CSV table of C-alpha atoms in Angstrom, one decimal:
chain,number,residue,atom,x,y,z
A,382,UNK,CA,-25.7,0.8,12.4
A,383,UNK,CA,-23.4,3.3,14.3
A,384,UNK,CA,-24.8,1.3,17.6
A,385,UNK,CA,-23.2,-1.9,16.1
A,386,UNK,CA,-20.0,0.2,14.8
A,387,UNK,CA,-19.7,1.7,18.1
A,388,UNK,CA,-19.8,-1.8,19.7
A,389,UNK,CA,-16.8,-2.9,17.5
A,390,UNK,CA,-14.6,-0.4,18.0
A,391,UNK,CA,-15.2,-0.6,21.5
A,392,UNK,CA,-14.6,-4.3,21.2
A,393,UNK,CA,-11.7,-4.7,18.9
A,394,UNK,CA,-10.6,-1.2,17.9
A,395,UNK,CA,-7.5,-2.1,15.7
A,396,UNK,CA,-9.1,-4.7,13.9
A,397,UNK,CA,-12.5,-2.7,13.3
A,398,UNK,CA,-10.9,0.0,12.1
A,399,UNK,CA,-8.9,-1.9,9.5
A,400,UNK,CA,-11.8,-3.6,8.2
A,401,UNK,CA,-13.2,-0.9,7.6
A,402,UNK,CA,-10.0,1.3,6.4
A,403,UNK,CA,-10.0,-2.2,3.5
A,404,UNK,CA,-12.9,-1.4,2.5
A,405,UNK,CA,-13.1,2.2,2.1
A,406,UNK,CA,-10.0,1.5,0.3
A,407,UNK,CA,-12.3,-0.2,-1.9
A,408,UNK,CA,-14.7,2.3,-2.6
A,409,UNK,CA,-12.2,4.6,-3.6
A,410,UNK,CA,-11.0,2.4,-6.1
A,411,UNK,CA,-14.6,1.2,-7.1
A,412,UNK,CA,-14.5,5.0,-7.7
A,413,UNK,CA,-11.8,6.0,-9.2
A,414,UNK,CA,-12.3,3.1,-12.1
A,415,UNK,CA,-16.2,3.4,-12.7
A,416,UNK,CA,-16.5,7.4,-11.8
A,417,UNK,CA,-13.5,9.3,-13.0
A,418,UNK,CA,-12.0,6.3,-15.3
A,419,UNK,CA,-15.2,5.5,-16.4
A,420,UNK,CA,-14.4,1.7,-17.2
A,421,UNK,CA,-17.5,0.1,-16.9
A,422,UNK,CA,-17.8,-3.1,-14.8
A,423,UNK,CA,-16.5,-5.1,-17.2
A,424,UNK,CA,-13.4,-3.8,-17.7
A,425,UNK,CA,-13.1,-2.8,-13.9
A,426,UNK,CA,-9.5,-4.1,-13.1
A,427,UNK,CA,-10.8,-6.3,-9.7
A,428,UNK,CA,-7.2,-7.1,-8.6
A,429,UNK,CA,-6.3,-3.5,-8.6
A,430,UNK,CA,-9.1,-2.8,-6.1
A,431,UNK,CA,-8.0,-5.8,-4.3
A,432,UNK,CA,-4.9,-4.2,-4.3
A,433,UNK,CA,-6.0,-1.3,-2.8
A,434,UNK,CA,-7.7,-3.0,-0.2
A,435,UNK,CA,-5.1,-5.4,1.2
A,436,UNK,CA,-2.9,-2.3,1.8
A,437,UNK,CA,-5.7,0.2,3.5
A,438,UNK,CA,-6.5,-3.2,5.7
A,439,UNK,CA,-2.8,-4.9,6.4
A,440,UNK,CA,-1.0,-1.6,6.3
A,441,UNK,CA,-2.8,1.7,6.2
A,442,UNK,CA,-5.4,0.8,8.9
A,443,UNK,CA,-3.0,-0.3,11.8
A,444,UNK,CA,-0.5,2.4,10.9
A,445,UNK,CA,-3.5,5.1,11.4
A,446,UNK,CA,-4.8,3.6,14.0
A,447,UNK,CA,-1.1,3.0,16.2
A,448,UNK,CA,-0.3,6.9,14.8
A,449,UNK,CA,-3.3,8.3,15.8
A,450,UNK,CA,-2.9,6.9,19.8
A,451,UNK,CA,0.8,7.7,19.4
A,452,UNK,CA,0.2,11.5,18.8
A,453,UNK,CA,-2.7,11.8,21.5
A,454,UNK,CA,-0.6,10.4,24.5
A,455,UNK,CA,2.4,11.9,23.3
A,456,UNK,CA,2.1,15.3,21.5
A,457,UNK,CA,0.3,17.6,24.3
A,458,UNK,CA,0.9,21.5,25.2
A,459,UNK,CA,-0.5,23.8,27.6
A,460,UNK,CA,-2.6,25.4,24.3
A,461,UNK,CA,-5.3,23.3,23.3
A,462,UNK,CA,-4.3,24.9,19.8
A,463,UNK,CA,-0.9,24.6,20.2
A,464,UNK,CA,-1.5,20.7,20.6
A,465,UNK,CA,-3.6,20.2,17.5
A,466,UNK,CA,-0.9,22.3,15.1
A,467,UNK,CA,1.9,20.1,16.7
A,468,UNK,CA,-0.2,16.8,15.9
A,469,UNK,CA,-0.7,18.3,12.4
A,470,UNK,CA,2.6,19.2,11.9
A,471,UNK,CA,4.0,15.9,13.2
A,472,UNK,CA,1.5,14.1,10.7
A,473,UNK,CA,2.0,16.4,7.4
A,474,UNK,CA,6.0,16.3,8.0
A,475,UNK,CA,6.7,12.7,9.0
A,476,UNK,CA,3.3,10.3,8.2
A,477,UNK,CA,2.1,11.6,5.0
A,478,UNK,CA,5.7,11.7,3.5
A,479,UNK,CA,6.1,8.4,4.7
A,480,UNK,CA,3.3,6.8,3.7
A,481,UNK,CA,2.8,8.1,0.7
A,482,UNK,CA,5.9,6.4,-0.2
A,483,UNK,CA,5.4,3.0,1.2
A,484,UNK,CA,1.9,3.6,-0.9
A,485,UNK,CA,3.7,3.8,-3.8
A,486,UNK,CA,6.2,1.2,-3.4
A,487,UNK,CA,3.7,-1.0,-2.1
A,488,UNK,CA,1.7,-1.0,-4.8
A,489,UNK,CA,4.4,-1.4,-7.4
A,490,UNK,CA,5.6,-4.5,-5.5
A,491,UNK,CA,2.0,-5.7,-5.8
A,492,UNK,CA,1.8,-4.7,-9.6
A,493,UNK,CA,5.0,-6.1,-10.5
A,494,UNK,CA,6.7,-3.3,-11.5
A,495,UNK,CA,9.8,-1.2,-9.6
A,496,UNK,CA,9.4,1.0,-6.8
A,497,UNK,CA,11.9,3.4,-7.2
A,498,UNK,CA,10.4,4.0,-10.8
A,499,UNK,CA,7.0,4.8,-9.8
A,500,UNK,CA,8.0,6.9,-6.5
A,501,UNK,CA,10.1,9.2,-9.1
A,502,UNK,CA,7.3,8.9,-11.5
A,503,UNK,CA,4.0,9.9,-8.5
A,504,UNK,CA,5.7,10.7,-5.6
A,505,UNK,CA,5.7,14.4,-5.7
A,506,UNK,CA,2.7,14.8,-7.2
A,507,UNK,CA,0.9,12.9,-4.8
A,508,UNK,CA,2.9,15.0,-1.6
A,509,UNK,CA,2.2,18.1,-3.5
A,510,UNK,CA,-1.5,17.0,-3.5
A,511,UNK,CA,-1.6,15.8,-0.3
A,512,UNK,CA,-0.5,19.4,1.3
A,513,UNK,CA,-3.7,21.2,-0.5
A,514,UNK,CA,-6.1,18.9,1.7
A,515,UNK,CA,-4.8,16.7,4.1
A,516,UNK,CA,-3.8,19.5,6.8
A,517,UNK,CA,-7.3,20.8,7.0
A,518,UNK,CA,-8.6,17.7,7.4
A,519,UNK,CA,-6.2,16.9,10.2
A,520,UNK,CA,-6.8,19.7,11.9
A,521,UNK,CA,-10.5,19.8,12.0
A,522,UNK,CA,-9.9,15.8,12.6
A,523,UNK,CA,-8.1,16.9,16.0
A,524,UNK,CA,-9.8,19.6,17.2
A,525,UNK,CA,-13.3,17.9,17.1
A,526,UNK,CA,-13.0,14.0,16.9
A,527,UNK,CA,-12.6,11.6,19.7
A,528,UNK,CA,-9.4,9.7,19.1
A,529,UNK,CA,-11.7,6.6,18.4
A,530,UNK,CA,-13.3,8.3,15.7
A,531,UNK,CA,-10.4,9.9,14.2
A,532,UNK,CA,-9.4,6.7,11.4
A,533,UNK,CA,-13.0,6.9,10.4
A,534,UNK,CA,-13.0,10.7,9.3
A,535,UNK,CA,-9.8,9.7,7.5
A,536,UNK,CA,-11.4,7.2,6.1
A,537,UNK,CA,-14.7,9.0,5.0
A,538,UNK,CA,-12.4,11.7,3.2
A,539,UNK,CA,-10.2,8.9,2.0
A,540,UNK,CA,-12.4,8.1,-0.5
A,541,UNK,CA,-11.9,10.9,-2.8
A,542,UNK,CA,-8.2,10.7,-1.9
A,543,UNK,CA,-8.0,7.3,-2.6
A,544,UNK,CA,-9.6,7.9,-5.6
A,545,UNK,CA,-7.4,10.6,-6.5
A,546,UNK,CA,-4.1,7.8,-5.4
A,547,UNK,CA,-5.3,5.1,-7.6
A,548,UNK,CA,-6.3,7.1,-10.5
A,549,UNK,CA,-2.7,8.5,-10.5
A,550,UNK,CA,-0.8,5.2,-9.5
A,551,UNK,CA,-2.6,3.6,-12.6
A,552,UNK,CA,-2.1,6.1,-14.8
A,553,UNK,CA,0.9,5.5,-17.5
């Protein structure tokens, strides 16, 4: 199986890895509704997950993917350290913030419902959240992944954090 991944990525990197971002996407909603929510599968709420998928595949999957080359041909130091707290730094202060938001907004667009309400009702809890994991993650992400790799750790730890997104995004 990693053979056949491998193969992909090598093949059609951008597109692999937003396949596989969609559905990853997936199983953190799948999660989120049948784990934490506890719903049951016949009250799981499909187009919610469908939701979630659509943006990890058409937005959150390029975007990773196009940020992840940007900062490894761009953001380089003398200090191999000095490189990956830069990276970090650059992703914590301007990606995260940024995409929680479109997130957010996205997924009220999606849902119907207003943007600006739901990014005044989530969107600093979801930061705040974000800051207690993700810059770990990143930094263990670019001190020991090849850049090819690097949207798939994301996407392994997304899970929970996806989880986490659409269990607070749903809630009222």
């Amino acid at each position: 199986m990693l053979a056949w991944y491998q193969a992909r990525l090598a093949a059609r990197p951008l597109l692999t890895q937003s396949i596989t971002t969609s559905v990853l996407f997936g199983v953190g909603d799948l999660t989120a509704q049948q784990v934490v929510e506890k719903r049951g599968f016949e009250k799981h709420d499909y187009a919610r997950t469908g939701r979630m998928m659509l943006y990890g595949g058409s937005v959150f999957g390029p975007a990773a993917s196009t940020w992840f080359k940007f900062l490894q041909r761009n953001v380089n130091f003398r200090s191999t350290n000095g490189t990956i707290l830069a990276r970090v730094a650059m992703d914590q202060g301007l990606f995260a913030p940024t995409f929680i938001g479109i997130f957010l907004s996205s997924m009220a667009v999606l849902e119907g419902g207003s943007p600006k309400e739901k990014l005044q009702k989530n969107y600093v809890n979801a930061l705040s959240a974000n800051y207690m994991i993700w810059p770990a993650v990143q930094f263990v992400n670019f001190k020991f992944l090849p850049l090819q790799h690097r949207v798939l750790f994301v996407n392994v730890i997304s899970i929970f954090w996806n989880c986490y997104l659409s269990f607070l995004n749903s809630s009222s």
